[in-house]
XYZ file of C-alpha atoms in Angstrom:
302
model
C 27.559 -36.333 -31.807
C 25.325 -38.675 -30.042
C 21.569 -37.711 -31.092
C 20.014 -39.158 -27.790
C 18.606 -36.588 -25.913
C 20.223 -35.891 -22.181
C 18.254 -37.448 -19.158
C 16.558 -35.216 -16.644
C 19.298 -35.990 -14.328
C 21.509 -34.437 -16.623
C 20.619 -31.193 -17.205
C 18.766 -31.236 -13.495
C 22.196 -31.283 -12.659
C 23.799 -28.622 -14.829
C 21.115 -25.620 -13.832
C 21.829 -26.342 -9.859
C 26.231 -26.474 -10.745
C 25.012 -23.223 -12.770
C 23.064 -21.549 -10.207
C 25.336 -22.320 -6.924
C 28.787 -21.659 -9.270
C 29.913 -24.623 -7.824
C 30.535 -28.667 -8.553
C 30.827 -29.926 -4.676
C 28.015 -27.215 -3.430
C 25.722 -29.216 -6.509
C 27.344 -32.379 -6.122
C 25.492 -32.133 -1.902
C 22.954 -30.817 -2.974
C 21.736 -33.683 -5.281
C 23.480 -35.988 -2.214
C 26.024 -36.844 -5.445
C 30.247 -37.245 -5.368
C 32.007 -34.461 -6.812
C 33.457 -37.284 -9.337
C 30.052 -38.246 -9.974
C 29.084 -35.203 -11.236
C 32.414 -34.331 -12.977
C 32.041 -36.913 -14.989
C 28.346 -36.532 -16.005
C 29.536 -33.141 -17.438
C 31.797 -34.114 -19.092
C 29.324 -36.997 -20.815
C 26.873 -34.285 -20.890
C 29.221 -32.419 -22.710
C 30.146 -35.557 -24.913
C 27.144 -35.799 -26.054
C 26.120 -31.755 -27.281
C 29.680 -31.579 -28.299
C 30.838 -28.376 -27.001
C 32.101 -27.105 -23.412
C 29.526 -25.624 -21.605
C 31.669 -25.289 -17.954
C 34.985 -23.753 -17.744
C 36.425 -24.889 -14.585
C 38.433 -21.888 -12.577
C 40.434 -21.873 -8.931
C 36.789 -21.185 -6.354
C 34.345 -23.264 -9.037
C 32.675 -22.526 -12.748
C 31.124 -20.303 -15.429
C 29.214 -20.975 -17.992
C 29.982 -21.081 -21.811
C 28.591 -19.067 -24.291
C 27.419 -22.403 -25.421
C 26.536 -23.247 -21.485
C 24.812 -19.566 -21.126
C 22.387 -20.842 -23.745
C 21.635 -23.812 -22.509
C 20.809 -22.599 -19.100
C 18.294 -20.674 -20.655
C 16.496 -23.294 -22.144
C 17.162 -26.632 -19.506
C 16.317 -23.530 -15.806
C 12.977 -23.309 -18.044
C 11.843 -26.648 -18.366
C 13.138 -27.361 -14.768
C 11.287 -24.704 -13.246
C 8.146 -26.211 -15.276
C 8.643 -29.255 -14.211
C 9.118 -28.946 -10.828
C 6.210 -26.680 -11.014
C 3.916 -29.749 -13.024
C 5.031 -31.986 -10.168
C 4.023 -29.840 -6.692
C 0.358 -28.903 -8.499
C 0.373 -33.181 -8.897
C 1.012 -33.146 -5.220
C -1.190 -30.695 -4.623
C -4.421 -32.039 -6.383
C -3.414 -35.371 -5.221
C -3.636 -34.374 -1.759
C -6.894 -32.487 -2.600
C -10.549 -34.013 -0.991
C -12.810 -35.461 -3.558
C -16.562 -35.543 -2.303
C -18.902 -38.196 -4.558
C -21.646 -38.191 -5.506
C -24.079 -40.331 -7.347
C -27.539 -39.729 -8.389
C -29.351 -39.875 -12.502
C -28.928 -37.883 -15.035
C -32.410 -35.737 -14.157
C -30.979 -34.578 -11.005
C -27.749 -34.353 -11.527
C -28.669 -31.798 -14.873
C -31.967 -29.947 -13.968
C -30.784 -29.294 -10.329
C -26.965 -30.136 -9.358
C -25.352 -28.444 -11.534
C -27.316 -24.533 -11.868
C -26.364 -25.405 -7.803
C -22.321 -26.464 -7.898
C -21.091 -23.162 -7.530
C -23.048 -22.845 -3.748
C -21.906 -25.995 -2.176
C -17.651 -25.398 -4.236
C -17.517 -21.294 -2.316
C -18.759 -22.999 0.297
C -15.858 -24.983 0.240
C -13.215 -24.519 -2.635
C -10.752 -27.055 -0.576
C -13.296 -30.087 -1.488
C -13.373 -31.181 -5.196
C -16.815 -32.720 -6.259
C -16.925 -36.056 -8.798
C -20.596 -36.567 -10.560
C -21.136 -40.300 -11.345
C -24.941 -39.753 -12.954
C -26.601 -42.866 -14.111
C -29.957 -44.784 -14.051
C -28.714 -47.902 -13.132
C -28.680 -48.260 -9.357
C -25.942 -51.248 -8.194
C -26.677 -52.811 -5.025
C -23.955 -51.716 -3.452
C -24.466 -48.139 -4.295
C -24.007 -46.859 -0.938
C -19.738 -48.010 -1.271
C -19.668 -46.664 -4.508
C -19.380 -42.947 -3.521
C -19.838 -40.315 -0.939
C -23.293 -39.057 -1.152
C -26.296 -40.608 -3.599
C -29.236 -39.076 -4.578
C -31.751 -41.389 -6.001
C -35.221 -41.533 -7.099
C -37.258 -44.327 -5.285
C -40.058 -45.470 -2.629
C -39.859 -44.859 1.609
C -40.438 -48.533 1.891
C -37.167 -48.435 -0.562
C -35.009 -45.612 0.967
C -36.847 -44.437 4.146
C -34.642 -46.935 6.893
C -31.398 -45.676 4.833
C -31.751 -41.496 3.284
C -33.897 -39.207 4.224
C -35.882 -37.337 1.623
C -35.065 -35.035 -0.116
C -37.640 -33.557 -2.944
C -41.021 -35.129 -2.593
C -42.141 -36.185 -5.388
C -44.740 -33.270 -6.836
C -45.878 -32.892 -10.820
C -47.917 -30.790 -12.914
C -47.631 -30.432 -16.676
C -46.175 -27.849 -18.353
C -45.460 -26.401 -21.651
C -44.288 -23.013 -23.323
C -46.421 -20.285 -24.037
C -46.375 -21.144 -27.223
C -47.041 -24.426 -27.665
C -50.411 -23.584 -25.258
C -51.602 -20.513 -27.256
C -51.742 -22.814 -30.207
C -53.528 -25.519 -28.934
C -54.818 -24.800 -25.322
C -56.566 -23.445 -23.304
C -55.970 -26.689 -20.995
C -58.594 -25.989 -18.296
C -58.924 -29.780 -17.380
C -57.355 -33.059 -17.772
C -60.136 -33.936 -19.976
C -58.508 -31.257 -22.551
C -55.334 -31.980 -21.862
C -55.764 -35.418 -22.658
C -56.071 -34.324 -25.893
C -53.533 -32.402 -27.039
C -49.275 -33.734 -28.129
C -47.668 -34.722 -25.129
C -44.060 -35.560 -24.196
C -43.685 -39.301 -22.304
C -40.393 -40.277 -20.184
C -40.085 -44.091 -21.069
C -40.029 -46.047 -17.653
C -40.385 -49.550 -17.038
C -44.280 -50.998 -16.199
C -45.718 -49.967 -13.071
C -44.190 -46.537 -13.499
C -42.141 -45.886 -10.306
C -42.896 -42.310 -11.166
C -45.704 -40.254 -12.123
C -46.187 -41.072 -15.619
C -49.097 -39.802 -17.860
C -51.555 -42.963 -17.232
C -51.017 -42.504 -13.888
C -51.757 -38.591 -14.076
C -54.596 -38.570 -16.171
C -55.851 -42.148 -13.757
C -55.664 -39.472 -11.083
C -58.780 -37.962 -12.615
C -60.620 -40.236 -13.565
C -59.931 -39.584 -17.455
C -58.926 -41.593 -20.498
C -57.662 -40.547 -23.012
C -57.532 -42.964 -26.350
C -53.403 -43.569 -27.107
C -54.604 -44.517 -31.099
C -55.717 -40.872 -31.540
C -52.521 -39.639 -33.817
C -51.653 -37.434 -31.738
C -48.156 -37.449 -33.300
C -46.240 -37.958 -29.050
C -43.134 -38.458 -28.185
C -40.896 -40.272 -25.704
C -37.488 -39.848 -24.405
C -34.959 -42.493 -22.397
C -34.129 -39.477 -20.495
C -35.429 -36.624 -19.064
C -33.649 -33.943 -19.391
C -34.625 -34.404 -23.174
C -38.097 -34.615 -22.372
C -37.651 -31.473 -20.697
C -35.347 -29.544 -23.953
C -38.510 -31.136 -25.819
C -40.852 -28.820 -24.284
C -38.575 -25.731 -24.846
C -39.120 -26.486 -28.184
C -42.441 -25.699 -27.832
C -43.419 -29.565 -28.834
C -45.912 -30.620 -26.755
C -46.672 -30.921 -22.543
C -44.255 -33.096 -20.511
C -45.228 -33.568 -17.060
C -42.105 -31.422 -14.944
C -40.816 -32.732 -11.573
C -41.001 -29.913 -9.505
C -37.703 -29.478 -8.099
C -36.160 -29.760 -11.224
C -38.149 -27.682 -13.011
C -38.454 -24.586 -11.190
C -35.931 -22.483 -12.144
C -37.894 -22.878 -15.875
C -41.193 -22.366 -14.366
C -39.997 -18.858 -12.518
C -38.359 -17.696 -16.006
C -41.764 -18.237 -17.423
C -39.863 -20.352 -19.846
C -42.418 -23.193 -19.010
C -46.220 -22.298 -17.656
C -47.833 -24.613 -15.252
C -50.748 -26.524 -18.048
C -52.638 -28.714 -15.843
C -53.271 -29.228 -11.746
C -50.350 -31.026 -9.836
C -50.368 -34.073 -7.991
C -47.987 -35.000 -5.119
C -46.852 -38.156 -4.148
C -45.367 -37.773 -0.200
C -43.601 -40.808 -0.137
C -42.326 -40.510 -2.947
C -39.258 -38.896 -4.264
C -35.113 -37.947 -4.055
C -34.082 -39.747 -1.046
C -30.924 -37.851 0.523
C -28.579 -41.392 1.353
C -25.214 -41.301 3.586
C -22.284 -43.772 2.463
C -22.254 -46.701 4.906
C -18.850 -45.101 6.649
C -19.759 -41.158 7.248
C -16.574 -38.733 6.392
C -16.871 -35.331 7.202
C -16.489 -35.147 3.495
C -19.864 -36.237 2.753
C -21.415 -34.900 5.792
C -20.853 -32.052 4.314
C -22.174 -32.314 1.432
C -24.884 -33.853 2.354
C -25.583 -31.238 5.405
C -24.611 -28.456 1.813
C -27.704 -30.283 -0.158
C -30.261 -29.969 2.390
C -29.456 -26.690 2.989
C -29.717 -25.687 -0.679
C -33.146 -27.629 -0.690
C -34.670 -25.554 2.457
C -33.354 -22.316 0.515
C -35.278 -22.677 -2.716
C -38.337 -24.319 -0.828
C -38.323 -27.337 -1.815
């Protein structure tokens, strides 16, 4: 007996013959000739070394070995057919791609994604998170949410979240190191920084203190710490490592839950922030995602 496993087509043929009880009916269903069906069943029986079907005057019936084989193959063929159907359904499901940065995706989008899925369960969402904005980013996504200035994106996008920041820390850090009644006192605290090119495209501690005409001695040895990803900045603040700059819209839920507290006066830059940029060729899915993003910001007081 050959050790080579039977081919899937032979297994499907055997299952259909067993189900219909007829070589000719199975041949018609599968678009084969009856001699071809008979030949393939003989090959299958030779391969197993047993008789699987008994030829009767009005059809065929399974032998005991055929019953055992049918029990296995019918389930396998059924599972394969179900998987193939699911592949086809998944291939037909629309996918809308959103391109944004790590901070927006981790702190604003992910906690709210269920809202979009509830409204549009037929649409899958793909998040492409990156800090690098390629020149052709509008051609690489259905919707983009990007941080920048009105001069950069005002002609093609809509301001979704204006830049408004406030220093934040935990109650525990404030109790041990505060109070921070003014930016001058805040300048003496241990600070958490987000790495950025100079000049920074967003508020950093340097520009924050400059707005209040506060000079900070960078050599005072306060044990500042810096990260290249904003989600790590927030995690460090939650771990009571220092005071961080909190972007409103990204840390709102943490402030509402009092996991973080405001530790200084806020600042705004109305021409800076997160911009909602549509693709060059909008479609119904990009329009639905854009509408949901805008509505979600308004609903949350953004």
